Amino acid sequence: MILFDNVPENQALAAFYLLKGKVLEGMDNRGLAADCYKRALSFDIYCFEAFDLLIKYQMLSATEEQELLQSIPTESNCSTEEAQVIKALYELRLKKYHTPQTQIIKSTPLIFISKVNDTSSNDVKSLPSTPNLHITPTSISTPMVMKNNEKNLRKNQKLQIDNQMQVDPFENVAISRFQGSLDFYVAQAEMFYYNCDYSKCIGLTEQILKKDPYHDGCLPLHISCLVELKQSNKLFSLAHTLIDLYPNLAISWFAVGCYYYINGTSDNARRYLAKATCLDRLFGPAWLAYGHSFAIESEHDQAMAAYFKASQLMKGCHLPLLYIGLECGLTNNVRLAEKFFQQAQNIAPEDPFIMHEKGVICFQNQDFESAEKHFNEALEKINKIKKGPIPPTWAPLLNNLGHTCRKLKKYEEALDFHSQALLLQPQSASTFSAIAYVHVLMENYDEAVDWFHKALGLKRDDTFSTTMLNYVIEQWADRQPFADCPEEIPKFTPSKSRNVTIENNLSSVNTGSNMSLTNNETQGESVEMSVDMSLDM
């Protein structure tokens, strides 16, 4: 059956459902729009635009994305080899936080740019969200950015990899076909980002942006890393560049809002983030950052309103639900917080951030055994994801494990966890005071005094450390100098035999002193005689 001239039926139906989905999405009927995009993919596996819209606007959860990838009919539309390549390409775009993953590339590649038409002076550097406020990077494609990308791809600038990249043998062999693609490196950078390895992530995104300064999939990721690392100067330069070139894009004003956000000027941040949401109301990261600008000022109601809007737009993302649960916990609405954390965990069951926050709720409820269980699960997931040292982002998790073990009277384990947290953040006054408090409970007052002094050296106005230090010094002053020390000094009563000995010693001493005095008198007389004789002469 041919609907149009030289157009197969499956392609015509795919185009029809794609257009229908866009219409439904414009009417805010995102559920039916997602169904239409799925139908379009079922008719034509090459309909990448439908797949991109599903992934870009977070219409599906991680599990639904995997089910969609498995349900795509590849046998009827293409050959086996083409099906492997297409599925591998689609798999690079899927979410990377729902299960622990290792990096695709075992060593970070070094990307060289040919000297012809070098655009290194126009580096676009991006930014993230705050360490405890985690913004999900989503790819943003707009007509102007896509045109620029196509123009850059037409250039004869080929990537040269310094060392041949090693592909994980457990990954699909077809992935190796994309090792020269920027999208492949963006997928690797996303994996670094979700593993909280922001230094490696920003190193890779900077290389990508040197090749394509306005890569629409890399910019939000790069901006998120800049926010996490508090690199405001680079973010300022990037925001100015984007505003000058693309003043009508949401990503430009998002960068400006994030710059003001990390500098602590929330009013300006909200102004520019609101403008970003007006330009693209489906831009989820802007809504999350907008909520963060209220959260840092403890305006919980406004923050939750922004997060609820983000959850409506980002159905398949767990972060809005996670942040709503955080705000509920801060307002002491523990039961509601648990419900939102559970909903977030249904979307991303392996996310250690959710496990950590559930442990915090259990700790607030005095359920220390359950809190220890959740904290240990989060730490186990992190160790599976990150081979080697844990990122400094997880220092609060180790400190919370130490607090929980202290409540369970596992003092040695508590000291061990606090020491690990101190290795990640060496200048943390709260960690020093936590170690000191454990030593107080173990009655190691001398150690406690040293640790409290270290804490006060970093934070002089720490009320807890000051109060506890005074208490410990008082306890230390009243402490016995050694074991079995009597409380009072015993009275000394000498025996009779010892008195006789003492008297004999005293008499001998007196006799000797008398003899010495007699000798001294004789010597004095002789001196007087000699003086008189000399005068007579």
Coordinates of C-alpha atoms in Angstrom, one line a residue:
M1 CA 0.0 0.0 0.0
I2 CA 1.4 3.4 -1.0
L3 CA -0.1 6.5 0.6
F4 CA 2.2 9.0 -1.2
D5 CA 4.4 8.8 -4.2
N6 CA 7.5 6.7 -3.5
V7 CA 6.8 6.7 0.3
P8 CA 6.4 3.3 1.9
E9 CA 3.4 2.7 4.2
N10 CA 5.5 2.3 7.4
Q11 CA 7.3 5.6 6.9
A12 CA 4.1 7.5 6.1
L13 CA 2.4 6.1 9.3
A14 CA 5.5 7.0 11.4
A15 CA 5.4 10.5 10.1
F16 CA 1.7 10.7 10.8
Y17 CA 2.0 9.6 14.5
L18 CA 5.0 11.8 14.9
L19 CA 3.0 14.9 13.8
K20 CA 0.1 13.8 16.0
G21 CA 2.3 13.4 19.0
K22 CA 3.7 17.0 18.5
V23 CA 0.1 18.3 18.4
L24 CA -0.8 16.5 21.5
E25 CA 2.3 17.7 23.3
G26 CA 1.4 21.2 22.3
M27 CA -1.9 20.7 24.0
D28 CA -0.2 19.5 27.2
N29 CA -1.4 16.0 26.7
R30 CA 2.0 14.4 27.2
G31 CA 0.7 10.9 28.0
L32 CA -1.0 10.5 24.6
A33 CA 1.9 12.2 22.9
A34 CA 4.3 9.7 24.3
D35 CA 2.1 6.9 23.0
C36 CA 2.1 8.4 19.5
Y37 CA 5.9 8.6 19.6
K38 CA 6.1 5.0 20.5
R39 CA 3.8 4.1 17.7
A40 CA 5.9 6.1 15.3
L41 CA 9.0 4.1 16.3
S42 CA 7.1 0.8 16.0
F43 CA 6.4 1.6 12.4
D44 CA 9.8 3.0 11.5
I45 CA 12.9 2.2 13.5
Y46 CA 14.8 5.0 11.7
C47 CA 12.4 7.7 13.1
F48 CA 15.0 9.1 15.4
E49 CA 13.0 12.3 16.0
A50 CA 10.3 10.4 17.9
F51 CA 12.9 8.6 20.0
D52 CA 14.7 11.9 20.7
L53 CA 11.5 13.6 21.9
L54 CA 10.8 10.7 24.2
I55 CA 14.2 10.9 25.8
K56 CA 14.9 14.6 25.7
Y57 CA 11.7 15.6 27.6
Q58 CA 11.9 12.8 30.1
M59 CA 8.6 11.2 29.1
L60 CA 9.6 7.7 30.1
S61 CA 11.2 6.2 33.2
A62 CA 14.4 4.2 33.0
T63 CA 12.5 0.9 33.0
E64 CA 10.1 2.1 30.3
E65 CA 13.0 3.2 28.2
Q66 CA 14.5 -0.3 28.3
E67 CA 11.2 -1.8 27.5
L68 CA 10.8 0.5 24.5
L69 CA 14.3 -0.4 23.3
Q70 CA 13.5 -4.1 23.5
S71 CA 10.1 -3.7 21.8
I72 CA 11.4 -1.9 18.7
P73 CA 10.8 -4.2 15.7
T74 CA 14.2 -4.5 14.1
E75 CA 13.9 -7.7 12.1
S76 CA 11.2 -6.4 9.8
N77 CA 12.7 -3.0 9.1
C78 CA 16.4 -3.6 8.7
S79 CA 19.2 -6.2 8.6
T80 CA 20.7 -7.8 11.7
E81 CA 23.9 -5.7 11.5
E82 CA 21.9 -2.5 11.1
A83 CA 19.7 -3.4 14.0
Q84 CA 22.7 -3.9 16.3
V85 CA 24.1 -0.5 15.3
I86 CA 20.7 1.3 15.7
K87 CA 20.0 -0.3 19.1
A88 CA 23.5 0.6 20.3
L89 CA 23.0 4.2 19.2
Y90 CA 19.7 4.4 20.9
E91 CA 21.1 2.8 24.1
L92 CA 23.7 5.6 24.4
R93 CA 20.8 8.1 24.9
L94 CA 19.1 6.2 27.7
K95 CA 19.3 7.1 31.4
K96 CA 22.4 6.2 33.2
Y97 CA 21.5 6.6 36.8
H98 CA 19.0 3.7 37.4
T99 CA 21.7 1.0 37.7
P100 CA 25.4 1.1 38.7
Q101 CA 27.5 1.3 35.6
T102 CA 31.1 1.4 34.7
Q103 CA 32.5 3.8 32.2
I104 CA 32.2 2.9 28.5
I105 CA 35.7 4.1 27.8
K106 CA 38.2 2.8 30.3
S107 CA 40.6 5.7 29.8
T108 CA 39.5 9.3 29.1
P109 CA 40.3 10.0 25.5
L110 CA 42.2 13.0 24.4
I111 CA 40.5 14.8 21.5
F112 CA 42.7 16.8 19.2
I113 CA 41.4 19.5 16.9
S114 CA 42.9 20.3 13.5
K115 CA 44.5 23.8 13.3
V116 CA 42.1 24.7 10.4
N117 CA 39.2 26.8 11.6
D118 CA 40.1 26.3 15.3
T119 CA 37.3 27.6 17.5
S120 CA 39.1 27.2 20.8
S121 CA 38.7 30.9 21.5
N122 CA 34.9 30.4 21.6
D123 CA 34.9 27.7 24.2
V124 CA 31.5 27.1 25.6
K125 CA 31.7 26.1 29.2
S126 CA 28.8 25.0 31.1
L127 CA 27.4 24.5 34.6
P128 CA 25.6 22.2 36.9
S129 CA 23.6 22.4 40.1
T130 CA 24.8 22.4 43.7
P131 CA 26.4 19.4 45.4
N132 CA 23.3 18.5 47.4
L133 CA 21.0 19.8 44.8
H134 CA 21.5 17.6 41.8
I135 CA 20.2 18.8 38.4
T136 CA 19.6 16.2 35.8
P137 CA 21.3 17.1 32.5
T138 CA 18.8 16.7 29.6
S139 CA 19.7 17.2 26.0
I140 CA 18.3 20.4 24.4
S141 CA 17.7 20.7 20.7
T142 CA 16.5 23.8 19.1
P143 CA 16.4 24.7 15.4
M144 CA 19.2 27.3 15.6
V145 CA 21.5 25.0 17.6
M146 CA 20.8 22.0 15.4
K147 CA 21.7 24.1 12.3
N148 CA 24.9 25.1 13.9
N149 CA 25.7 21.4 14.8
E150 CA 25.0 20.3 11.2
K151 CA 27.4 23.0 10.0
N152 CA 30.1 21.9 12.3
L153 CA 29.7 18.3 11.4
R154 CA 30.2 19.2 7.7
K155 CA 33.6 20.6 8.4
N156 CA 36.6 18.4 7.7
Q157 CA 37.8 18.3 11.3
K158 CA 38.3 14.7 12.2
L159 CA 38.9 13.5 15.8
Q160 CA 42.2 11.8 16.4
I161 CA 42.4 9.7 19.6
D162 CA 45.8 9.7 21.3
N163 CA 45.4 6.1 22.5
Q164 CA 43.1 3.5 21.1
M165 CA 40.1 3.5 23.4
Q166 CA 39.3 0.2 25.1
V167 CA 35.6 -0.8 25.1
D168 CA 34.2 -2.7 28.0
P169 CA 33.8 -6.3 26.8
F170 CA 30.4 -6.5 28.4
E171 CA 29.1 -3.7 26.3
N172 CA 27.6 -4.1 22.8
V173 CA 30.4 -4.6 20.2
A174 CA 28.5 -2.2 17.9
I175 CA 29.3 0.7 20.3
S176 CA 32.8 0.7 19.1
R177 CA 31.5 2.0 15.8
F178 CA 30.7 5.3 17.5
Q179 CA 34.0 6.0 19.2
G180 CA 34.6 8.9 16.8
S181 CA 31.2 10.5 17.5
L182 CA 30.7 13.4 19.8
D183 CA 27.5 11.8 21.0
F184 CA 29.5 8.8 22.2
Y185 CA 31.7 11.1 24.3
V186 CA 28.6 12.9 25.7
A187 CA 27.3 9.5 26.8
Q188 CA 30.5 8.9 28.6
A189 CA 30.5 12.3 30.2
E190 CA 26.9 11.7 31.5
M191 CA 28.1 8.5 33.1
F192 CA 30.9 10.4 34.9
Y193 CA 28.3 13.0 36.0
Y194 CA 25.9 10.5 37.4
N195 CA 28.8 8.8 39.2
C196 CA 29.6 12.2 40.8
D197 CA 33.0 12.3 39.1
Y198 CA 32.6 15.9 38.1
S199 CA 36.3 16.6 37.4
K200 CA 36.5 13.8 34.7
C201 CA 33.1 14.9 33.4
I202 CA 34.1 18.5 32.9
G203 CA 37.4 17.5 31.4
L204 CA 35.6 15.5 28.7
T205 CA 32.9 18.1 28.1
E206 CA 35.5 20.8 27.6
Q207 CA 37.1 18.6 24.9
I208 CA 33.7 18.1 23.3
L209 CA 33.0 21.8 23.3
K210 CA 36.4 22.6 21.8
K211 CA 35.3 20.6 18.8
D212 CA 31.7 21.8 18.8
P213 CA 31.3 24.9 21.0
Y214 CA 27.5 24.7 21.0
H215 CA 26.7 21.0 21.2
D216 CA 23.1 20.9 22.3
G217 CA 23.5 17.6 24.2
C218 CA 26.7 18.7 26.0
L219 CA 25.9 22.2 27.1
P220 CA 23.4 21.3 29.9
L221 CA 25.8 18.7 31.2
H222 CA 28.8 21.1 31.1
I223 CA 26.8 23.8 32.8
S224 CA 25.8 21.3 35.5
C225 CA 29.4 20.4 36.2
L226 CA 30.4 24.1 36.5
V227 CA 27.7 24.6 39.1
E228 CA 28.8 21.5 41.0
L229 CA 32.5 22.7 41.0
K230 CA 31.5 26.3 41.7
Q231 CA 33.5 27.6 38.7
S232 CA 31.7 30.9 38.4
N233 CA 34.3 32.6 36.2
K234 CA 33.9 30.0 33.4
L235 CA 30.2 30.1 33.8
F236 CA 30.1 33.9 33.5
S237 CA 32.1 33.7 30.2
L238 CA 29.9 30.9 28.9
A239 CA 26.6 32.7 29.8
H240 CA 27.8 35.9 28.0
T241 CA 28.7 34.0 24.9
L242 CA 25.4 32.2 24.8
I243 CA 23.4 35.4 25.4
D244 CA 25.2 37.2 22.6
L245 CA 24.7 34.4 20.1
Y246 CA 21.4 32.8 21.1
P247 CA 19.3 35.3 23.2
N248 CA 16.1 33.4 22.3
L249 CA 17.2 30.0 23.7
A250 CA 16.3 28.8 27.1
I251 CA 19.8 27.3 27.7
S252 CA 21.3 30.8 27.4
W253 CA 19.2 32.3 30.2
F254 CA 19.5 29.1 32.2
A255 CA 23.3 29.6 32.2
V256 CA 22.8 33.2 33.4
G257 CA 20.5 32.1 36.2
C258 CA 22.9 29.4 37.4
Y259 CA 25.7 31.9 37.5
Y260 CA 23.7 34.1 39.9
Y261 CA 22.6 31.0 41.8
I262 CA 26.1 29.9 42.7
N263 CA 27.0 33.4 43.7
G264 CA 24.2 33.6 46.2
T265 CA 22.0 36.2 44.5
S266 CA 18.8 34.3 44.4
D267 CA 16.6 37.1 43.2
N268 CA 18.5 37.6 40.0
A269 CA 18.8 33.8 39.6
R270 CA 15.0 33.5 39.8
R271 CA 14.5 36.3 37.3
Y272 CA 16.6 34.7 34.6
L273 CA 15.5 31.1 35.3
A274 CA 11.9 32.3 35.0
K275 CA 12.7 33.7 31.6
A276 CA 14.3 30.4 30.6
T277 CA 11.1 28.6 31.5
C278 CA 9.0 31.1 29.5
L279 CA 11.1 30.5 26.4
D280 CA 10.9 26.7 26.8
R281 CA 8.3 25.6 29.3
L282 CA 9.4 22.0 28.9
F283 CA 13.0 22.7 29.9
G284 CA 13.2 20.6 33.1
P285 CA 16.6 21.7 34.4
A286 CA 15.4 25.4 34.6
W287 CA 12.5 24.4 36.7
L288 CA 14.7 22.4 39.1
A289 CA 17.2 25.3 39.4
Y290 CA 14.3 27.6 39.9
G291 CA 13.2 25.5 42.9
H292 CA 16.8 25.4 44.2
S293 CA 16.8 29.2 44.3
F294 CA 13.9 29.1 46.8
A295 CA 15.3 26.1 48.7
I296 CA 18.6 27.7 49.7
E297 CA 16.6 30.5 51.3
S298 CA 14.3 28.0 53.2
E299 CA 11.2 29.1 51.2
H300 CA 9.9 25.6 51.2
D301 CA 6.4 26.2 49.7
Q302 CA 7.7 28.0 46.6
A303 CA 10.4 25.4 46.2
M304 CA 8.0 22.6 46.2
A305 CA 5.7 24.4 43.8
A306 CA 8.6 24.6 41.3
Y307 CA 9.5 20.9 41.9
F308 CA 5.9 19.8 41.4
K309 CA 5.9 21.7 38.0
A310 CA 9.2 19.9 37.1
S311 CA 7.7 16.5 38.1
Q312 CA 4.8 17.1 35.7
L313 CA 7.1 17.9 32.9
M314 CA 9.7 15.2 33.7
K315 CA 7.6 12.2 34.2
G316 CA 10.5 9.8 33.8
C317 CA 12.9 11.7 36.1
H318 CA 13.1 10.9 39.8
L319 CA 14.9 14.2 40.8
P320 CA 11.8 16.4 41.2
L321 CA 10.2 13.8 43.5
L322 CA 13.5 13.5 45.5
Y323 CA 13.7 17.2 46.0
I324 CA 10.0 17.4 47.1
G325 CA 10.8 14.7 49.6
L326 CA 13.7 16.8 50.9
E327 CA 11.6 19.8 51.4
C328 CA 8.9 17.8 53.2
G329 CA 11.6 16.4 55.5
L330 CA 12.9 19.9 56.2
T331 CA 9.4 20.9 57.2
N332 CA 9.1 17.9 59.6
N333 CA 6.5 16.2 57.4
V334 CA 8.3 12.9 57.6
R335 CA 5.5 10.6 56.4
L336 CA 4.9 12.7 53.2
A337 CA 8.7 12.7 52.7
E338 CA 8.8 8.9 52.8
K339 CA 6.1 8.7 50.2
F340 CA 7.9 10.9 47.8
F341 CA 11.2 9.1 48.4
Q342 CA 9.4 5.8 47.6
Q343 CA 8.0 7.2 44.4
A344 CA 11.4 8.4 43.4
Q345 CA 12.9 5.0 44.2
N346 CA 10.3 3.3 42.0
I347 CA 11.7 5.3 39.1
A348 CA 15.4 4.9 40.0
P349 CA 15.6 2.0 42.3
E350 CA 19.4 1.9 42.4
D351 CA 20.1 5.6 43.0
P352 CA 22.2 6.0 46.1
F353 CA 21.0 9.5 46.7
I354 CA 17.5 8.2 47.4
M355 CA 18.9 5.5 49.8
H356 CA 20.8 8.2 51.7
E357 CA 17.7 10.4 52.1
K358 CA 15.6 7.5 53.3
G359 CA 18.3 6.8 55.9
V360 CA 18.1 10.4 57.1
I361 CA 14.3 10.1 57.5
C362 CA 14.8 6.9 59.6
F363 CA 17.5 8.6 61.7
Q364 CA 15.0 11.5 62.4
N365 CA 12.4 8.8 63.5
Q366 CA 15.0 7.3 65.9
D367 CA 15.0 4.1 63.9
F368 CA 18.7 3.8 63.9
E369 CA 18.9 0.2 62.7
S370 CA 16.9 1.0 59.5
A371 CA 19.0 4.2 59.0
E372 CA 22.2 2.1 59.2
K373 CA 20.7 -0.3 56.7
H374 CA 19.9 2.4 54.1
F375 CA 23.2 4.2 54.6
N376 CA 25.1 0.9 54.1
E377 CA 23.1 0.2 50.9
A378 CA 23.9 3.6 49.5
L379 CA 27.6 3.1 50.3
E380 CA 27.6 -0.3 48.7
K381 CA 26.0 1.1 45.5
I382 CA 28.7 3.8 45.4
N383 CA 31.5 1.3 45.8
K384 CA 30.1 -0.7 42.9
I385 CA 29.8 2.4 40.7
K386 CA 33.1 4.0 41.6
K387 CA 36.2 1.8 41.6
G388 CA 38.7 3.6 43.7
P389 CA 38.4 6.7 46.0
I390 CA 34.9 7.9 46.8
P391 CA 34.1 11.4 45.5
P392 CA 34.0 14.1 48.1
T393 CA 30.3 14.5 47.4
W394 CA 29.6 11.5 49.6
A395 CA 31.4 12.8 52.8
P396 CA 27.9 13.5 54.4
L397 CA 27.0 9.9 53.9
L398 CA 30.1 8.7 55.8
N399 CA 29.4 11.2 58.5
N400 CA 25.8 10.1 58.8
L401 CA 27.0 6.5 59.1
G402 CA 29.3 7.6 61.9
H403 CA 26.4 9.3 63.7
T404 CA 24.2 6.2 63.3
C405 CA 26.9 3.9 64.7
R406 CA 27.4 6.3 67.6
K407 CA 23.7 6.1 68.4
L408 CA 24.0 2.3 68.3
K409 CA 27.1 2.5 70.6
K410 CA 29.4 1.2 67.9
Y411 CA 32.1 3.8 68.8
E412 CA 35.0 2.2 66.9
E413 CA 33.0 2.0 63.7
A414 CA 31.8 5.5 64.2
L415 CA 35.4 6.8 64.4
D416 CA 36.3 4.8 61.3
F417 CA 33.5 6.4 59.2
H418 CA 34.2 9.9 60.5
S419 CA 37.9 9.4 59.6
Q420 CA 36.9 8.3 56.1
A421 CA 34.8 11.4 55.8
L422 CA 37.7 13.6 57.0
L423 CA 39.8 12.2 54.2
L424 CA 37.3 13.4 51.6
Q425 CA 36.8 16.8 53.2
P426 CA 39.8 17.6 55.4
Q427 CA 38.7 21.1 56.4
S428 CA 35.3 20.1 57.8
A429 CA 34.8 21.4 61.3
S430 CA 31.6 19.3 61.9
T431 CA 33.6 16.2 61.2
F432 CA 36.3 17.2 63.8
S433 CA 33.6 17.9 66.4
A434 CA 31.9 14.5 65.6
I435 CA 35.1 12.7 66.2
A436 CA 35.6 14.6 69.4
Y437 CA 32.1 13.7 70.6
V438 CA 32.7 10.0 70.1
H439 CA 35.9 10.3 72.1
V440 CA 33.9 11.9 74.9
L441 CA 31.5 9.0 75.0
M442 CA 34.5 6.7 75.1
E443 CA 35.8 8.8 78.0
N444 CA 39.0 9.6 76.1
Y445 CA 39.0 13.2 77.3
D446 CA 42.5 14.0 76.3
E447 CA 41.8 13.0 72.7
A448 CA 38.4 14.8 72.8
V449 CA 40.1 18.1 73.9
D450 CA 42.5 17.9 71.0
W451 CA 39.8 17.3 68.4
F452 CA 37.5 20.0 69.8
H453 CA 40.4 22.5 69.6
K454 CA 40.9 21.5 65.9
A455 CA 37.2 22.0 65.2
L456 CA 37.3 25.5 66.8
G457 CA 40.4 26.3 64.9
L458 CA 38.3 25.9 61.7
K459 CA 35.1 27.4 63.1
R460 CA 35.5 29.6 66.1
D461 CA 31.8 30.3 66.6
D462 CA 30.8 26.6 66.8
T463 CA 28.5 26.6 69.8
F464 CA 28.5 22.8 70.1
S465 CA 32.3 22.5 70.2
T466 CA 32.6 25.4 72.7
T467 CA 30.1 24.0 75.1
M468 CA 31.4 20.4 74.9
L469 CA 35.0 21.6 75.3
N470 CA 34.1 23.4 78.6
Y471 CA 32.3 20.3 79.8
V472 CA 35.2 18.0 78.8
I473 CA 37.8 20.2 80.6
E474 CA 35.7 20.1 83.8
Q475 CA 35.4 16.3 83.6
W476 CA 39.1 16.0 82.8
A477 CA 40.0 18.1 85.9
D478 CA 38.0 15.8 88.2
R479 CA 39.3 12.7 86.6
Q480 CA 41.6 10.4 88.6
P481 CA 45.3 10.6 87.5
F482 CA 45.7 6.8 87.5
A483 CA 43.6 3.7 88.1
D484 CA 42.5 2.9 91.7
C485 CA 43.7 6.4 92.8
P486 CA 42.2 7.2 96.3
E487 CA 39.9 10.1 96.5
E488 CA 41.7 11.7 99.5
I489 CA 45.4 11.9 100.3
P490 CA 46.2 9.4 103.1
K491 CA 47.6 10.8 106.5
F492 CA 51.2 9.9 107.3
T493 CA 51.9 8.5 110.8
P494 CA 55.6 7.6 111.4
S495 CA 56.5 4.5 113.6
K496 CA 58.5 4.7 116.9
S497 CA 61.6 3.0 115.5
R498 CA 61.7 5.5 112.7
N499 CA 61.4 8.4 115.2
V500 CA 64.5 7.2 117.1
T501 CA 66.4 7.0 113.9
I502 CA 65.3 10.5 112.9
E503 CA 66.4 11.9 116.3
N504 CA 69.8 10.2 116.1
N505 CA 70.3 11.7 112.6
L506 CA 69.2 15.1 113.9
S507 CA 71.7 15.0 116.8
S508 CA 74.6 14.0 114.6
V509 CA 73.7 16.8 112.3
N510 CA 73.7 19.3 115.2
T511 CA 77.1 18.0 116.4
G512 CA 78.6 18.5 113.0
S513 CA 77.2 21.9 112.8
N514 CA 78.7 22.9 116.2
M515 CA 82.1 21.7 115.1
S516 CA 82.0 23.6 112.0
L517 CA 81.0 26.7 113.9
T518 CA 84.1 26.3 116.3
N519 CA 86.4 25.9 113.3
N520 CA 85.0 29.0 111.7
E521 CA 85.5 31.0 115.0
T522 CA 89.2 29.8 115.2
Q523 CA 89.8 30.8 111.6
G524 CA 88.3 34.2 112.3
E525 CA 90.7 34.8 115.3
S526 CA 93.7 33.9 113.2
V527 CA 92.6 36.3 110.5
E528 CA 92.3 39.1 113.0
M529 CA 95.8 38.4 114.4
S530 CA 97.4 38.5 111.0
V531 CA 95.7 41.8 110.3
D532 CA 97.0 43.3 113.5
M533 CA 100.6 42.2 112.8
S534 CA 100.5 43.8 109.4
L535 CA 99.4 47.1 110.9
D536 CA 102.2 47.1 113.5
M537 CA 104.9 46.7 110.9

